[in-house]
XYZ file of C-alpha atoms in Angstrom:
277
model
C 89.963 30.006 -51.663
C 93.587 31.624 -51.343
C 95.594 27.690 -50.577
C 97.455 28.961 -47.764
C 94.186 30.258 -46.211
C 93.993 28.836 -42.272
C 91.683 26.013 -42.202
C 87.996 26.854 -40.696
C 87.613 27.306 -36.758
C 86.238 23.695 -35.248
C 83.385 23.581 -33.243
C 81.775 21.143 -30.942
C 80.009 19.176 -33.612
C 84.224 18.619 -35.334
C 84.992 17.167 -32.399
C 82.202 14.935 -31.736
C 81.760 13.925 -35.080
C 85.805 12.195 -34.448
C 84.444 9.748 -32.062
C 86.114 6.628 -33.443
C 88.462 8.018 -35.878
C 91.615 9.958 -35.037
C 92.118 10.739 -31.763
C 91.610 14.634 -30.315
C 94.355 16.175 -28.943
C 93.824 18.662 -26.392
C 95.965 20.729 -23.142
C 94.685 23.049 -20.957
C 94.961 26.930 -22.283
C 95.197 30.378 -19.931
C 97.381 33.092 -22.070
C 97.145 34.419 -25.224
C 101.051 33.112 -25.623
C 100.299 29.764 -25.023
C 97.255 29.838 -27.202
C 99.475 30.713 -30.383
C 101.670 27.686 -29.525
C 99.230 25.642 -28.451
C 96.432 26.225 -32.172
C 98.336 24.632 -34.844
C 98.173 21.800 -32.790
C 95.120 20.952 -30.648
C 91.558 20.060 -31.625
C 90.655 22.104 -28.187
C 91.867 24.138 -25.786
C 90.396 24.119 -22.382
C 90.371 27.133 -20.356
C 90.424 24.470 -17.306
C 89.384 26.011 -13.694
C 92.821 24.448 -13.134
C 94.165 27.989 -13.590
C 93.366 28.472 -9.964
C 96.603 26.063 -8.722
C 98.817 26.350 -11.486
C 98.317 30.286 -12.369
C 97.045 31.845 -9.095
C 98.038 29.359 -6.296
C 94.997 28.508 -5.072
C 94.871 25.116 -2.999
C 91.607 23.760 -5.133
C 89.939 24.467 -8.174
C 86.857 25.742 -5.365
C 88.075 28.881 -5.692
C 88.048 30.047 -9.166
C 85.041 32.898 -10.352
C 83.660 33.361 -12.712
C 85.579 36.301 -13.464
C 88.501 34.484 -13.506
C 87.529 32.275 -16.073
C 86.498 34.884 -18.616
C 89.745 37.086 -18.138
C 91.210 34.651 -19.412
C 89.294 32.697 -21.508
C 89.148 35.907 -23.661
C 93.244 35.905 -23.342
C 92.966 32.192 -24.571
C 90.486 33.295 -27.583
C 92.936 35.916 -28.834
C 95.563 32.917 -29.364
C 93.608 31.065 -31.153
C 91.935 31.029 -34.836
C 91.539 27.113 -35.492
C 90.785 25.278 -32.295
C 88.061 24.920 -30.642
C 87.926 26.824 -26.834
C 86.044 25.063 -24.166
C 85.657 26.741 -20.994
C 85.262 25.454 -17.794
C 82.086 26.206 -15.637
C 83.662 27.074 -11.939
C 82.284 25.518 -8.645
C 78.825 27.317 -8.259
C 78.331 28.354 -11.306
C 76.129 25.858 -11.952
C 74.326 23.402 -9.587
C 71.918 25.447 -8.442
C 69.771 24.448 -11.595
C 69.031 24.632 -14.816
C 68.542 28.589 -14.932
C 71.380 29.050 -13.016
C 73.142 27.276 -15.041
C 72.635 28.673 -18.180
C 72.834 32.180 -17.559
C 76.502 31.430 -16.531
C 76.879 29.891 -19.521
C 75.413 32.240 -21.738
C 78.125 34.595 -19.937
C 80.924 32.610 -20.431
C 80.189 31.934 -24.448
C 79.191 35.677 -24.790
C 81.994 37.526 -23.367
C 85.264 35.322 -24.301
C 83.926 33.903 -27.717
C 83.929 29.919 -26.446
C 82.517 27.637 -28.740
C 81.353 25.144 -25.748
C 81.728 24.872 -21.941
C 83.111 22.160 -19.582
C 80.989 21.204 -16.817
C 81.765 18.044 -13.966
C 78.856 15.975 -12.755
C 76.894 12.375 -14.064
C 73.978 11.485 -13.254
C 72.522 14.600 -11.302
C 73.886 17.066 -14.111
C 71.619 15.147 -16.688
C 69.011 17.879 -17.029
C 70.893 20.409 -16.306
C 72.918 19.719 -19.241
C 69.709 19.195 -21.569
C 68.611 22.286 -20.402
C 71.710 24.056 -22.207
C 72.150 22.054 -24.831
C 68.021 22.844 -25.873
C 69.196 26.125 -25.863
C 72.495 26.053 -28.401
C 75.197 25.857 -25.831
C 77.518 23.451 -26.343
C 78.296 21.084 -23.427
C 81.526 18.995 -23.060
C 80.992 16.722 -19.601
C 83.570 15.842 -16.765
C 82.631 12.074 -14.865
C 85.434 9.831 -12.237
C 87.542 11.867 -10.860
C 85.586 15.632 -10.416
C 88.014 17.470 -8.563
C 85.122 20.312 -7.836
C 84.016 17.453 -5.555
C 86.975 17.004 -3.929
C 85.795 17.228 -0.520
C 83.002 14.961 -0.661
C 85.196 11.943 -2.778
C 87.625 11.559 0.261
C 90.520 13.541 -2.223
C 92.191 13.232 -5.521
C 91.606 9.462 -6.003
C 91.075 7.265 -8.395
C 87.338 6.592 -9.256
C 84.985 3.257 -10.623
C 86.859 0.784 -9.065
C 85.333 -2.059 -8.274
C 81.640 -1.226 -7.215
C 82.034 2.222 -8.450
C 82.490 0.969 -11.867
C 78.686 0.822 -12.676
C 77.623 4.443 -11.371
C 80.546 5.996 -13.597
C 79.364 4.262 -16.355
C 75.864 4.831 -15.770
C 77.412 8.467 -15.490
C 78.739 8.094 -18.455
C 75.670 6.982 -20.277
C 73.427 9.737 -19.067
C 75.657 12.507 -20.107
C 75.713 11.608 -23.510
C 72.041 10.812 -23.569
C 71.681 14.486 -22.410
C 73.235 16.025 -25.111
C 76.664 16.309 -24.130
C 79.338 16.573 -27.682
C 81.912 14.928 -25.516
C 82.788 13.070 -22.155
C 85.976 14.191 -20.039
C 86.665 10.433 -18.222
C 89.400 11.864 -15.312
C 91.282 8.976 -13.118
C 89.536 5.670 -13.314
C 90.780 2.705 -14.383
C 91.696 2.023 -17.967
C 89.365 -1.339 -18.483
C 86.010 0.664 -17.314
C 87.572 3.804 -20.110
C 87.423 1.369 -22.479
C 84.161 -0.381 -21.771
C 82.503 3.494 -21.838
C 84.504 4.603 -24.857
C 83.386 1.389 -26.375
C 79.531 2.066 -25.356
C 78.679 5.638 -25.213
C 78.416 7.514 -28.872
C 79.980 10.839 -28.416
C 84.085 11.243 -28.285
C 86.090 10.297 -24.379
C 88.927 12.713 -23.145
C 90.830 10.416 -20.990
C 93.141 12.612 -18.280
C 94.218 9.477 -16.410
C 91.938 6.949 -18.172
C 93.068 5.045 -20.934
C 95.202 5.483 -24.191
C 92.066 3.786 -25.775
C 89.798 6.792 -25.175
C 88.993 8.920 -28.003
C 90.957 11.271 -27.570
C 93.195 12.615 -24.603
C 93.565 16.274 -22.304
C 96.509 17.229 -19.808
C 97.273 20.592 -18.126
C 99.712 21.528 -19.504
C 101.376 23.390 -17.112
C 101.799 19.744 -15.536
C 102.982 18.352 -18.795
C 106.292 21.241 -19.472
C 107.104 20.895 -15.829
C 106.107 23.990 -15.279
C 103.936 23.189 -12.213
C 106.397 21.297 -10.087
C 104.402 20.926 -6.347
C 103.140 17.812 -7.173
C 103.237 15.630 -10.469
C 100.431 12.452 -10.863
C 100.754 9.553 -12.093
C 99.108 10.238 -15.374
C 100.874 13.194 -16.438
C 104.173 12.862 -18.365
C 106.536 15.326 -18.733
C 107.496 16.660 -21.873
C 109.690 19.270 -20.924
C 111.140 20.405 -17.853
C 111.195 24.821 -18.127
C 110.263 24.954 -14.160
C 114.355 23.920 -13.893
C 115.277 25.695 -17.556
C 113.762 28.886 -15.705
C 115.199 28.751 -12.937
C 118.579 28.140 -14.361
C 117.921 31.252 -16.742
C 116.862 33.233 -13.857
C 119.835 32.257 -12.066
C 122.269 33.797 -14.704
C 120.366 36.607 -14.607
C 120.222 37.169 -11.043
C 124.552 36.561 -11.295
C 125.577 38.813 -13.996
C 123.050 41.974 -12.714
C 125.239 41.723 -9.824
C 128.682 41.059 -11.224
C 127.623 44.163 -13.085
C 128.049 41.730 -16.593
C 124.421 43.013 -17.839
C 123.636 44.720 -19.519
C 126.903 44.994 -21.038
C 127.880 47.670 -24.069
C 125.689 45.736 -26.978
C 122.557 45.672 -24.923
C 122.902 50.100 -24.276
C 122.491 53.044 -25.773
C 125.199 55.612 -27.431
C 124.318 59.200 -26.685
C 124.896 59.607 -30.881
C 123.503 57.352 -33.623
C 125.842 55.831 -36.141
C 124.337 54.383 -38.865
C 120.811 53.962 -39.198
C 118.720 54.752 -36.272
C 117.706 51.824 -33.595
């Protein structure tokens, strides 16, 4: 093997094996260019149904379709060679029962090349998780705040406080026992996230949970400052690209209106002098 050969693509089993080891790094991803940037740094990328809000302007994730997830999954796959690609199952694509979930999960994997799917829900989704994993579909679970259930949860509230903690803990054990290879813990108290991480044998991936989780995931547009409509408490902005883009676009508009762009270096002469360009 060449010394410069790329490392092999990661699998769901590789992520599962990271339990208690080096923290797992993940971000959401929706496009080929961003996938190429992330591939060297992330262990898995999540083609999240958050795409509906951050790229399509939807008010929630509920309007995201299978076709949207497939389109963005195909785009992300073109930019990856190392990171595992996990694709979200959109609202109403799996809740009806295990058979419906299998048909749609199989379609997602076949049409995108994904290495795993992610679905929301705890104990009530355990049967479905078991059905999928028994048929060769790796499943990442998602408990705590589950955005597809926002209308029944009363909004984007912290889950698992006080008398809710036992239910979230039971959800974690249920999805692990059902065969999920990892579980996302969203917007739950840090102490509960730490307890779940200590008790379940699969990696916990935190988003608004605890630094003690086995890994972390954020929506990339949030951490880059591209999605500015709101900023959750659990997001750290590592850049402010929306402001930088706005300034650049403003400069461009000013130069076009003042006829300073394009300049002589950006236009073409009637005749070529020297090497053709």
